[in-house]
Short mmCIF file of C-alpha atoms and ligand atoms in Angstrom, two decimals:
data_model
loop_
_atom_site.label_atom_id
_atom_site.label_comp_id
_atom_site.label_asym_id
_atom_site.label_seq_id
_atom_site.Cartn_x
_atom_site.Cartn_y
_atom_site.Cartn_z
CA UNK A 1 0.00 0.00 0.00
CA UNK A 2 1.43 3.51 -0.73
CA UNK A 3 1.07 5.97 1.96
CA UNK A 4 2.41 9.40 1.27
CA UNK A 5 5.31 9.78 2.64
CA UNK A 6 5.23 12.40 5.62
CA UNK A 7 2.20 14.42 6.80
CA UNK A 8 2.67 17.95 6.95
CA UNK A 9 0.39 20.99 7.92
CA UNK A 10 -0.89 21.36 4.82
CA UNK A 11 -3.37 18.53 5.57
CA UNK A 12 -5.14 20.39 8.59
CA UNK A 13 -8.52 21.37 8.40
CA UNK A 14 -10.30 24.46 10.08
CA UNK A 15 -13.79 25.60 10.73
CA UNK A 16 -15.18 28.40 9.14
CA UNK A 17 -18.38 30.25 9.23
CA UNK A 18 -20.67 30.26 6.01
CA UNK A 19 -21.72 33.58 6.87
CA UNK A 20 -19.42 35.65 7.93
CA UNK A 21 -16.31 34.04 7.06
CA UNK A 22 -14.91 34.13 10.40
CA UNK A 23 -12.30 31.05 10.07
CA UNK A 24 -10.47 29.09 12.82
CA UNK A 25 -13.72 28.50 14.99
CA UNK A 26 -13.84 27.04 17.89
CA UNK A 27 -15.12 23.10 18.01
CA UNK A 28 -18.53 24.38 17.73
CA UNK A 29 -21.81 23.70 15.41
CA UNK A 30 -23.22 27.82 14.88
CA UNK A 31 -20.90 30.90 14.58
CA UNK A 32 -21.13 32.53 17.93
CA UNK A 33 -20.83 35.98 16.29
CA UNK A 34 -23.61 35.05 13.04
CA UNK A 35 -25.17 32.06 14.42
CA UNK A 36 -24.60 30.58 10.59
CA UNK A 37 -23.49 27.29 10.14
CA UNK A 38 -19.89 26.15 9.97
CA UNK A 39 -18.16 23.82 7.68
CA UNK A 40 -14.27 23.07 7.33
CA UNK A 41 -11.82 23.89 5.09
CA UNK A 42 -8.48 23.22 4.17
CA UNK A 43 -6.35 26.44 3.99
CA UNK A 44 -3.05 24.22 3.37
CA UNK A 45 -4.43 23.20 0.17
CA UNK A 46 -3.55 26.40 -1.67
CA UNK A 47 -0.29 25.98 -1.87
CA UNK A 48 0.64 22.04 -2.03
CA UNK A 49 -2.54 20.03 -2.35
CA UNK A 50 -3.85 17.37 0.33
CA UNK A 51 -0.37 16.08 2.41
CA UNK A 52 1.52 17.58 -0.52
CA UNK A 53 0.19 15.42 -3.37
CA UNK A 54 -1.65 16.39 -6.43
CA UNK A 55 -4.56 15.24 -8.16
CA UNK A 56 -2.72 12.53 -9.68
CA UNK A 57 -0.97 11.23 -7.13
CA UNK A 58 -4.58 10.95 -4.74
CA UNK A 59 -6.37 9.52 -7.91
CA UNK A 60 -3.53 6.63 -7.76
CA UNK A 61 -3.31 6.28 -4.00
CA UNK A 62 -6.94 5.80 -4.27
CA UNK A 63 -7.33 3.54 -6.21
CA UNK A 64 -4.26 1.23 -5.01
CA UNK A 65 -6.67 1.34 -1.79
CA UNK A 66 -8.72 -0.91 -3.36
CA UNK A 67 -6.42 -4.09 -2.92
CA UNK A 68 -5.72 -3.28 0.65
CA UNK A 69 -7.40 -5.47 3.57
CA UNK A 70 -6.83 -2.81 6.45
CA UNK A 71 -10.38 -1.92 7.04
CA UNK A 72 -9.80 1.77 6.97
CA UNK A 73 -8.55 1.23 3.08
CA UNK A 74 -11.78 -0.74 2.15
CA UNK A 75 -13.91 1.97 3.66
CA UNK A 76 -15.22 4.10 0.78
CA UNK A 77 -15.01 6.97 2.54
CA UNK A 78 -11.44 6.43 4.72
CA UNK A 79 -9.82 5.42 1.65
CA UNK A 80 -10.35 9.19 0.58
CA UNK A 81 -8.66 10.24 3.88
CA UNK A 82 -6.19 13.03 2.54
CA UNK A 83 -9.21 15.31 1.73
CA UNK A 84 -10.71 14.62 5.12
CA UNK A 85 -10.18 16.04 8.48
CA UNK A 86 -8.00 13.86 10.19
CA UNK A 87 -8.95 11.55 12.68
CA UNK A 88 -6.54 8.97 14.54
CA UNK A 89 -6.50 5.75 12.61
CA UNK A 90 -7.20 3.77 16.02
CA UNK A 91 -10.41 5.97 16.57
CA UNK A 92 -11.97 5.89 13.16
CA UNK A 93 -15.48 3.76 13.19
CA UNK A 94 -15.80 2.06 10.11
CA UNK A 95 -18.74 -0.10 8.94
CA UNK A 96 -16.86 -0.40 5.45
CA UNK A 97 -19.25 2.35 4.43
CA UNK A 98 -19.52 3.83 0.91
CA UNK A 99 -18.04 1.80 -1.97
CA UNK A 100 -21.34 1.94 -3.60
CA UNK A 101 -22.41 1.01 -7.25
CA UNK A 102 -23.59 2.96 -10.09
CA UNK A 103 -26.52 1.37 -12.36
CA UNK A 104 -27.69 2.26 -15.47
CA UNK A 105 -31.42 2.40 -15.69
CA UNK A 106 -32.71 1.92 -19.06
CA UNK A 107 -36.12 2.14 -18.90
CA UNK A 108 -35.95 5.17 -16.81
CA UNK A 109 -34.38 7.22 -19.14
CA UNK A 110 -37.04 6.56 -21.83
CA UNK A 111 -39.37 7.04 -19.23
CA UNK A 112 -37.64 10.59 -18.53
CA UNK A 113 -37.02 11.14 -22.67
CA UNK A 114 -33.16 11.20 -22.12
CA UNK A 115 -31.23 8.84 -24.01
CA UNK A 116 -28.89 7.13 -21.04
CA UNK A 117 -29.41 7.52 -16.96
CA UNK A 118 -27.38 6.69 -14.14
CA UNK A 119 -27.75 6.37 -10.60
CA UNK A 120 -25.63 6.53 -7.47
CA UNK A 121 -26.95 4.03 -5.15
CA UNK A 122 -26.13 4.88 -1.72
CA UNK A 123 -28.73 3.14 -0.03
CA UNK A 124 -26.08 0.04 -0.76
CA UNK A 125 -24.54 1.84 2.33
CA UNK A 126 -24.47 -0.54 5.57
CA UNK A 127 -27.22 0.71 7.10
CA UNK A 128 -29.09 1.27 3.94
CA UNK A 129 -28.81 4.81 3.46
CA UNK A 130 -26.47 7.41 2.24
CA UNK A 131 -25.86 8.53 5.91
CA UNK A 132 -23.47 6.32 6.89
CA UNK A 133 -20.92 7.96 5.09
CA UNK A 134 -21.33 10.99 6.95
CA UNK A 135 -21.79 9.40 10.24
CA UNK A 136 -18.57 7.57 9.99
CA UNK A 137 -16.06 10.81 10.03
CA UNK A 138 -18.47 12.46 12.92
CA UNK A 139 -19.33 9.52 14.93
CA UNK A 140 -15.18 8.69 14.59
CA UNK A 141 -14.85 12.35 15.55
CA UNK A 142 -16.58 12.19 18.63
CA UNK A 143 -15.37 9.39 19.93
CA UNK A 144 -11.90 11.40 19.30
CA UNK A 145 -13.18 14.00 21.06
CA UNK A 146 -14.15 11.61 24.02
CA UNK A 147 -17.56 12.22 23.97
CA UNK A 148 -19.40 9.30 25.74
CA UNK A 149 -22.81 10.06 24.33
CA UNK A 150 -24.15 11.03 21.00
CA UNK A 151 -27.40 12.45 19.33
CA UNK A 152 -29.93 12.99 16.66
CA UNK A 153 -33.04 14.57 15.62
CA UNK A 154 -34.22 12.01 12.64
CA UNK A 155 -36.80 11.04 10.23
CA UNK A 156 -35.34 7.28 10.64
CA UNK A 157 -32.44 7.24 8.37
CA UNK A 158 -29.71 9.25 10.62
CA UNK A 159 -31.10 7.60 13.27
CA UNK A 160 -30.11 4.01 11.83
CA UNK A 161 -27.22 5.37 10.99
CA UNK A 162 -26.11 6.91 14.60
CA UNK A 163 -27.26 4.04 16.35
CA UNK A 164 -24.87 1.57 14.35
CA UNK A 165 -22.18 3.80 14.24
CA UNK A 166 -22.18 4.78 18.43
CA UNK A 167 -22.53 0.90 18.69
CA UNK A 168 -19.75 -0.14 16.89
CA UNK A 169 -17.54 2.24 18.46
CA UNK A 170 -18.85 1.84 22.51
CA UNK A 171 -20.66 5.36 22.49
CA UNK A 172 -24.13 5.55 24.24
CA UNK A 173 -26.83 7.19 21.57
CA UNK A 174 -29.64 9.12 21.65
CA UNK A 175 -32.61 9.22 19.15
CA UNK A 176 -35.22 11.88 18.74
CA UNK A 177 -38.25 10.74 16.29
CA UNK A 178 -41.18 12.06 15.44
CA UNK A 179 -44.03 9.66 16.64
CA UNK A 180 -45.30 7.79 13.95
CA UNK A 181 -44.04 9.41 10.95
CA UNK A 182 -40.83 7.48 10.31
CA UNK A 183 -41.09 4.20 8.58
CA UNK A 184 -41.25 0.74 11.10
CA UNK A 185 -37.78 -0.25 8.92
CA UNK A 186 -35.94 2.36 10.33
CA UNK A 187 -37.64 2.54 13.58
CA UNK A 188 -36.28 -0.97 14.44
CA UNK A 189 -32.77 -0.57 13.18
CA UNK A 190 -32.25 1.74 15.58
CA UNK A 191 -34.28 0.16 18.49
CA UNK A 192 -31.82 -2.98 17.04
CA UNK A 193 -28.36 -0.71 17.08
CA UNK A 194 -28.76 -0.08 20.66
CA UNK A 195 -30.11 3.62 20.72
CA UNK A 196 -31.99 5.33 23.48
CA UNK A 197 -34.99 5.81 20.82
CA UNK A 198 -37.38 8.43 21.54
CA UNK A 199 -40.86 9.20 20.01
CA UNK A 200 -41.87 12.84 20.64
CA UNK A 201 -45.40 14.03 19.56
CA UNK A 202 -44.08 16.59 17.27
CA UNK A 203 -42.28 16.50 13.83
CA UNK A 204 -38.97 16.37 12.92
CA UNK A 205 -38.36 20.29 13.20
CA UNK A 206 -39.87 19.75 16.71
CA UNK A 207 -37.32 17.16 17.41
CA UNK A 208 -34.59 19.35 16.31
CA UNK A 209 -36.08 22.51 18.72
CA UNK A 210 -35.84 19.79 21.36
CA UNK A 211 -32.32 18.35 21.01
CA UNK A 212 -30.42 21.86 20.20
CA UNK A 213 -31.42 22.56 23.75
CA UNK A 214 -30.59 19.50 24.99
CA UNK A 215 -27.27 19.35 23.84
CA UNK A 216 -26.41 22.66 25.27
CA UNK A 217 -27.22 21.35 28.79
CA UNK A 218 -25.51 18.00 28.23
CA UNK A 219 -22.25 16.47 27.20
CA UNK A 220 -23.71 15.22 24.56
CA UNK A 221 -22.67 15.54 20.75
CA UNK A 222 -25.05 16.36 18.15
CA UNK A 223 -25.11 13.91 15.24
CA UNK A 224 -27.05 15.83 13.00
CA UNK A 225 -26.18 17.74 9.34
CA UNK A 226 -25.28 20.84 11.05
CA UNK A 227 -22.28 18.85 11.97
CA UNK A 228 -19.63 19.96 9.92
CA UNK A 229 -17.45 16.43 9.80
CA UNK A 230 -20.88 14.74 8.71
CA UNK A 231 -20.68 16.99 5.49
CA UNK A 232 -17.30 15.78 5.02
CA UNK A 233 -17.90 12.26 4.96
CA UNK A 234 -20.97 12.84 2.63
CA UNK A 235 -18.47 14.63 0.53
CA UNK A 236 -16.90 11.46 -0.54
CA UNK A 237 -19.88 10.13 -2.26
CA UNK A 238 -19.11 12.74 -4.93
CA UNK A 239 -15.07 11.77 -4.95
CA UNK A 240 -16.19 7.76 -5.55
CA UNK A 241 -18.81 8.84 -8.11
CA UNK A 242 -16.42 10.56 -10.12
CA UNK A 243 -13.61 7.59 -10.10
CA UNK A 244 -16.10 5.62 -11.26
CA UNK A 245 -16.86 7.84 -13.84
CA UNK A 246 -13.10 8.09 -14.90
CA UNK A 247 -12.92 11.21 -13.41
CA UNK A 248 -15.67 13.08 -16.16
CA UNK A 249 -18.05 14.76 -14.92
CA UNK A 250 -21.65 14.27 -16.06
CA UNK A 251 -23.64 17.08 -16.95
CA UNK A 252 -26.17 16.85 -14.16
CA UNK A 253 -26.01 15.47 -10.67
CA UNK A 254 -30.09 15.27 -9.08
CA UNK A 255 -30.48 14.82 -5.25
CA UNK A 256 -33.19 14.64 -3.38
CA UNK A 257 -33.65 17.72 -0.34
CA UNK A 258 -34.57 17.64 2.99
CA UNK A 259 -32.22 19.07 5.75
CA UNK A 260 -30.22 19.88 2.32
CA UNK A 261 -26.58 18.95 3.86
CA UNK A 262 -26.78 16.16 1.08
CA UNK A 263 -26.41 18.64 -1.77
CA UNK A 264 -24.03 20.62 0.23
CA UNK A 265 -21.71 17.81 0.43
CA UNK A 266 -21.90 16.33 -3.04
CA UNK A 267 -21.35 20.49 -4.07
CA UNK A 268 -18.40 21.12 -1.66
CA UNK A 269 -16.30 18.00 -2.69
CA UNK A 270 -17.13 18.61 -6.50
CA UNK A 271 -15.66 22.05 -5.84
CA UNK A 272 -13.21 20.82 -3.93
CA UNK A 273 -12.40 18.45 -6.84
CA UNK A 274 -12.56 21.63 -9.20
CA UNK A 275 -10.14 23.23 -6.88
CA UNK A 276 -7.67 20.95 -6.35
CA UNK A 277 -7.49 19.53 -10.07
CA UNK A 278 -9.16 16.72 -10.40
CA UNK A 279 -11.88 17.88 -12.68
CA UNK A 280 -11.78 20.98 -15.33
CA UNK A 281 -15.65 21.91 -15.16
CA UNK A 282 -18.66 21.31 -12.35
CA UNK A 283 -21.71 19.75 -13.02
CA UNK A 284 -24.67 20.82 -12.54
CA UNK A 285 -26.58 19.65 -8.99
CA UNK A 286 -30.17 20.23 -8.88
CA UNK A 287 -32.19 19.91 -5.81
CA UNK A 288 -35.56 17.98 -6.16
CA UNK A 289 -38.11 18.70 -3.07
CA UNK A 290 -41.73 17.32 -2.62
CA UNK A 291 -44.89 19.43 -2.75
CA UNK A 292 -45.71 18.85 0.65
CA UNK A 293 -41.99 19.73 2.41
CA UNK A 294 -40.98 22.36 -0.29
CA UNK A 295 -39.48 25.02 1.51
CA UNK A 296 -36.33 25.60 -0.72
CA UNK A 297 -38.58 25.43 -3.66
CA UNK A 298 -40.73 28.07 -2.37
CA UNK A 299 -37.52 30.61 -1.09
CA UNK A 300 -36.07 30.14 -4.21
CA UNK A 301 -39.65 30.96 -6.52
CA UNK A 302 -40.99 33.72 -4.04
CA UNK A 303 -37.76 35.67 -2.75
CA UNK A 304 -34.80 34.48 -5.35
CA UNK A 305 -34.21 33.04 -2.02
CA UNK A 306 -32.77 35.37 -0.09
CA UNK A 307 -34.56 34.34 3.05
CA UNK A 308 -35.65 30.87 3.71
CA UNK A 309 -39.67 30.23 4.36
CA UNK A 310 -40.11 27.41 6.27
CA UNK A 311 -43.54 25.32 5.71
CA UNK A 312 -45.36 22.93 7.89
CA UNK A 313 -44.23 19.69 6.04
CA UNK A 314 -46.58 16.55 4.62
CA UNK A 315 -45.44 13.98 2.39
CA UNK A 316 -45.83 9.96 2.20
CA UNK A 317 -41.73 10.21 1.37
CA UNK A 318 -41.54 10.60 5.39
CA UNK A 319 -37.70 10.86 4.91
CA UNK A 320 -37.87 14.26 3.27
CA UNK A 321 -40.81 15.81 5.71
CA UNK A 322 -39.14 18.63 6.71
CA UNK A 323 -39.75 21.94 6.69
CA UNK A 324 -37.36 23.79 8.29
CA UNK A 325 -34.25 22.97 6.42
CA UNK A 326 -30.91 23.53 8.58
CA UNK A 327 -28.39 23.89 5.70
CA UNK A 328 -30.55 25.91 3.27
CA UNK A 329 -27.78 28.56 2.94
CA UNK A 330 -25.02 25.61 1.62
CA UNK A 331 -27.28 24.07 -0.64
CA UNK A 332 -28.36 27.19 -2.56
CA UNK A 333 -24.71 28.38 -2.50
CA UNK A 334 -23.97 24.95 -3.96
CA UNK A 335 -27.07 25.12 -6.63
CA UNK A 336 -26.12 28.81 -7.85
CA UNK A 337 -22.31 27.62 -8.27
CA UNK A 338 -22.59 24.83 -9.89
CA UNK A 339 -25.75 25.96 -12.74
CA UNK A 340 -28.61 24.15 -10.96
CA UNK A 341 -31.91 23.99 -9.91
CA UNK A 342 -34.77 23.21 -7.58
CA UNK A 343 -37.70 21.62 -8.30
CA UNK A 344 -40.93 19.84 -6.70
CA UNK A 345 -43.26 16.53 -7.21
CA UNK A 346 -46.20 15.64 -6.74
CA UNK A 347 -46.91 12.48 -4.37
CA UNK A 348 -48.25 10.50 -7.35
CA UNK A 349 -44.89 11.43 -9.52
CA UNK A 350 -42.98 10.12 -6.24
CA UNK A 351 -45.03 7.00 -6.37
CA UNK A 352 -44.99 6.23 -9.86
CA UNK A 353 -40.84 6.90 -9.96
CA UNK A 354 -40.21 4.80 -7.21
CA UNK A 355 -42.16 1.99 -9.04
CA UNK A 356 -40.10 2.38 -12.38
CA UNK A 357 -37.12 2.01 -10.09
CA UNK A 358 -38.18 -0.73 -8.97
CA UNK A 359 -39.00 -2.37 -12.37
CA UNK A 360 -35.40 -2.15 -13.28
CA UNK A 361 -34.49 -4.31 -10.36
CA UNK A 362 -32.62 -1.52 -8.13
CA UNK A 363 -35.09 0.07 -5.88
CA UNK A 364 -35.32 2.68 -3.36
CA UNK A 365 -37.39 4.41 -0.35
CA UNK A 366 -39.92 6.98 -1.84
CA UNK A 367 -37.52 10.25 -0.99
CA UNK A 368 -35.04 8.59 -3.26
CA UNK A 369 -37.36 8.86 -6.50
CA UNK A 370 -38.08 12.37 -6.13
CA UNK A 371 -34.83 12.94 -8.18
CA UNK A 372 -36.32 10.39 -11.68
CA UNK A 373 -39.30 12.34 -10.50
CA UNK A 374 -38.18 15.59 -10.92
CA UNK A 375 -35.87 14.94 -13.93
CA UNK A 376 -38.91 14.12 -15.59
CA UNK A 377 -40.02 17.64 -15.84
CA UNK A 378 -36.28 19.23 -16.07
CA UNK A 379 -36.55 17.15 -19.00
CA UNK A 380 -39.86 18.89 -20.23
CA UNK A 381 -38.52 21.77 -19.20
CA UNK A 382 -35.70 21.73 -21.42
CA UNK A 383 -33.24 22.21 -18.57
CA UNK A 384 -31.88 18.82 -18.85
CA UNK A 385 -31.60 17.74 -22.83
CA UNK A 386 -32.06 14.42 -24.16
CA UNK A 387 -28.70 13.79 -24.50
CA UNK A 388 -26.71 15.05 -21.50
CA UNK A 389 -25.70 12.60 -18.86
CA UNK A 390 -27.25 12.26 -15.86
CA UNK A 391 -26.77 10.83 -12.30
CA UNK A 392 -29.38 10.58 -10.04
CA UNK A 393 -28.51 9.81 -6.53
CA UNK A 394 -30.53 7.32 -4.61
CA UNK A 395 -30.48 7.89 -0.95
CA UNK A 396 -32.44 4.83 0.61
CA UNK A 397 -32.97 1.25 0.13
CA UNK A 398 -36.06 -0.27 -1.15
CA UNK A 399 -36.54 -1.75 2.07
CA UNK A 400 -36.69 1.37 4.38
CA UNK A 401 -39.98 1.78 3.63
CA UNK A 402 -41.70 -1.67 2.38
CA UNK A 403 -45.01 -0.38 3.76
CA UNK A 404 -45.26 2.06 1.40
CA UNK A 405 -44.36 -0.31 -1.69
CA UNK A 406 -46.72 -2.70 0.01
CA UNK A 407 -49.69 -0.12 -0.40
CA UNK A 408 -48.34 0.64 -3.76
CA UNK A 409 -48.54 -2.21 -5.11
CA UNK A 410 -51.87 -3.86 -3.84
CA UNK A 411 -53.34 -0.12 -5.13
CA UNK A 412 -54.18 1.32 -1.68
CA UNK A 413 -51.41 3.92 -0.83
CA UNK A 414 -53.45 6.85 -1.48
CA UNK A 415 -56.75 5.41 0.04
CA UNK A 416 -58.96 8.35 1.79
CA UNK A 417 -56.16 11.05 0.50
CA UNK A 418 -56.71 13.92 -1.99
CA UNK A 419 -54.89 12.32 -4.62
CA UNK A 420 -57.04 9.36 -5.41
CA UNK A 421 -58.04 10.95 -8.44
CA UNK A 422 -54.67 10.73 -9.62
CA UNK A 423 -53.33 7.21 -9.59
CA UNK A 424 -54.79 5.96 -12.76
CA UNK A 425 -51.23 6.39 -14.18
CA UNK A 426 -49.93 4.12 -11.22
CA UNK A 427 -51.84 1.26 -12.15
CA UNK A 428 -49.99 -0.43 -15.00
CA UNK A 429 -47.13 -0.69 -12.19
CA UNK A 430 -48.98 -2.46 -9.29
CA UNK A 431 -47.99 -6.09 -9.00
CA UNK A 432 -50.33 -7.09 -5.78
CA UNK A 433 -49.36 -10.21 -4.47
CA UNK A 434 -51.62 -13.28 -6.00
CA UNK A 435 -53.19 -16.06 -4.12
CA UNK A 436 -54.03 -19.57 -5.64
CA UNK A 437 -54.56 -22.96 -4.39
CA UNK A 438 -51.90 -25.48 -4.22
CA UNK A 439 -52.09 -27.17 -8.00
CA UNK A 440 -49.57 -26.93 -10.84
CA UNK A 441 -51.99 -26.15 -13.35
CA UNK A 442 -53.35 -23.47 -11.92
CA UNK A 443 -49.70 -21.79 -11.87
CA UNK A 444 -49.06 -22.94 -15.56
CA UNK A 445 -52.30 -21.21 -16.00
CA UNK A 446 -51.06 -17.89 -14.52
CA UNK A 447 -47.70 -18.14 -16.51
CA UNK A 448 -49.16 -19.44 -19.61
CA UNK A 449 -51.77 -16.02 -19.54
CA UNK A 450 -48.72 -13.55 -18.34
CA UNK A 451 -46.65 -14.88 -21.13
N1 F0G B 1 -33.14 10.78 1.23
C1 F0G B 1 -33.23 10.04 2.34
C2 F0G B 1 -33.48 8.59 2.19
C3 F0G B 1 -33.08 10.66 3.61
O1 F0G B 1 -33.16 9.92 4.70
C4 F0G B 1 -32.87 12.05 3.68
C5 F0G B 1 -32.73 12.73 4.96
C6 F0G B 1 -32.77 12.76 2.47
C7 F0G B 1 -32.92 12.09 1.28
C8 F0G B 1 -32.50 14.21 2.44
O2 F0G B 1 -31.17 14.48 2.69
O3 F0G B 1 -31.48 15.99 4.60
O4 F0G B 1 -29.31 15.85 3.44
O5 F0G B 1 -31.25 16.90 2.32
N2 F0G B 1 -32.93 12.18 6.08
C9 F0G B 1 -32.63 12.78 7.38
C10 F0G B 1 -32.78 11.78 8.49
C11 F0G B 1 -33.16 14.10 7.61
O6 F0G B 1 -33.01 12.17 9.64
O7 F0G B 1 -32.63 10.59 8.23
P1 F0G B 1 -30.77 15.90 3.30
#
């Protein structure tokens, strides 16, 4: 394995604030002058590149990482170390996160009139959702940092996440859920981690009211994506995506939004990338909400979003039901850079993408097809064009949410709501489960008519 030869300063990160620009912040999660969010940078980096090397060098270290057996080398996020804070090896908790495929969905793009679509699948994570490579670098930090307890506000996925991670590496957790709006899948996993899991009658912005006040009475770390070293782990989803892409770029990079630290990461490592060489051009990242937990949509159409308006948040795609989104600021700063856009989708669109996801045998939770979704009307827009390249990035496995496939596909998901009218287009995709009595003819039947 080659490891560069000596580390030297240029390798250490600071934290600076988003607003003001204040740099070399304390070990904190707000400015204490702007009260804007933080993230960390790399000031080194200007004048010799990660540790010294250049893009080159990384993209070879990199990828001789890939024969390597130390578990911090087959962890897709460690193995992208030099462009990470750094954390002592003997610290880091590793779940061999990241390292996650890229499928080409044919039928999709049809379905979305482009001629070829990819997709980032990081619900092939360890926990089954793109959070676990953020929760590695700021679990790993904290447990640095000697924190004994950790915590999170979630709508089930960084929940899952924190509760495997803290496990793994002896820290007690905390969970803070809204009652009966997170999915049963991700409700166990963390009841199954080991977490301290706690309903509270409220929503997920509720939770978060709660837990920023508990962690300023407590010694307890906060776990969510205001966390500065969860951004940087995220970031590497963007570093893999573009070694397997040979290091070009496509033209368009969707992601679904919620707390919108997912778009700020994939946007700060592709500048990053941009920055340090490894990439001439950026692509564009668009931003894909639903109509019921739209509030970026909404800044961006009513006030060019210069101020964010926060709504109360409904939508079946219970991971993205938020409507008070903490890293608004980054992911508009990330959109405007990089040439993108926002858009919204219906809960029908949701419904229907997630099926034709399905169909082509990869599969995700129902806040994961709000990007084929909304490329479907960038498409009809003309802001996407029928033969650009796209990668969507799926967030969640299929099976965080088999309820709602479940309801899907024996046709009663949008029982008693408002869009009942609407599901006509749904119905060529339900598949509902078939019952028949024990005989062999009657299944050649069935196969004989499906033929
Ligand atoms: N997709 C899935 C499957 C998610 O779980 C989330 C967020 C998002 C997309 C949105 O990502 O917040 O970075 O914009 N889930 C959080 C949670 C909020 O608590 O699990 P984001």
């Amino acid at each position: 394995m080659t490891e560069p030869a000596t580390k030297t300063d240029v390798s250490v990160s600071q934290l600076k604030c988003i607003g003001c620009g204040r740099t070399a912040l304390p070990d904190r999660f707000r400015c204490e002058t702007c009260r804007d969010l933080l993230e960390i940078v790399f000031p080194g980096w200007e004048q010799a590149g990660p540790y010294g090397l250049d893009a080159a060098s990384l993209k070879k270290l990199w990828l001789s990482r890939k024969s390597s057996f130390e578990p911090i080398d087959q962890s897709g996020v460690w193995r992208f170390r030099e462009v990470l804070p750094e954390i002592a090896e003997a610290k880091i908790i590793t779940i061999r996160e990241g390292n996650t495929p890229i499928y080409e969905l044919p039928h999709c793009a049809k379905s979305a009139g482009i001629q070829s679509l990819h997709a980032k699948h990081q619900g092939m994570n360890p926990t089954g959702s793109f959070k676990d490579t953020g929760m590695t670098a700021a679990a790993s930090f904290a447990r640095a940092a000697g924190y004994q307890w950790v915590a999170c506000a979630s709508t089930g996925n960084t929940s899952a996440s924190m509760a495997a991670y803290a496990s793994r590496g002896g820290l007690r957790s905390l969970v803070l859920i809204p009652d009966g709006k997170i999915s049963w899948g991700k409700l166990s996993q963390s009841l199954d981690y080991g977490a301290i899991t706690v309903q509270l009658k409220t929503d997920f912005d509720g939770c978060v009211r709660v837990l920023n006040e508990v962690v300023e009475r407590m010694p307890v770390y906060l776990l969510n994506s205001v966390n500065p070293y969860r951004v940087e782990g995220q970031k590497t989803a963007a570093f893999e995506l573009l070694e397997q892409r040979r290091w070009e770029p496509p033209d368009h990079i969707i992601v679904p939004g919620g707390n919108l630290a997912n778009s700020s990461a994939m946007g700060k490592a592709l500048r990053e990338m941009k920055q340090l060489g490894f990439i001439s051009r950026l692509p564009k990242i668009s931003v894909m909400q639903a109509e019921g937990a739209n509030p970026l949509v909404r800044s961006v159409r009513e006030n060019g979003g210069e101020k964010l308006i926060p709504v109360h948040a409904e939508t079946m795609a219970t991971a993205i039901r938020i409507g008070n989104p903490a890293s608004w600021k980054k992911a508009l700063r990330v959109i405007r850079e990089s040439g993108g856009t926002v858009e919204q989708v219906s809960e029908t669109e949701i419904a229907l993408a997630k099926a034709e996801i399905g169909a082509e045998g990869v599969g995700c939770e129902p806040a994961s097809a709000v990007t084929l979704a909304g490329l479907k009307k960038l498409v009809k827009q003309g802001f996407v064009k029928p033969n650009e390249t796209v990668v969507l990035v799926l967030t969640g496995h299929t099976l965080k949410d088999a309820d709602f496939t479940l309801k899907f596909h024996r046709g009663d998901l949008f029982d008693g709501t408002r869009y009942q009218e609407e599901t006509r287009s749904l119905k060529p995709f339900e598949r509902s489960p078939l019952v028949l009595e024990p005989s062999v003819d009657a299944v050649i039947k069935l196969l004989q008519s499906a033929a």
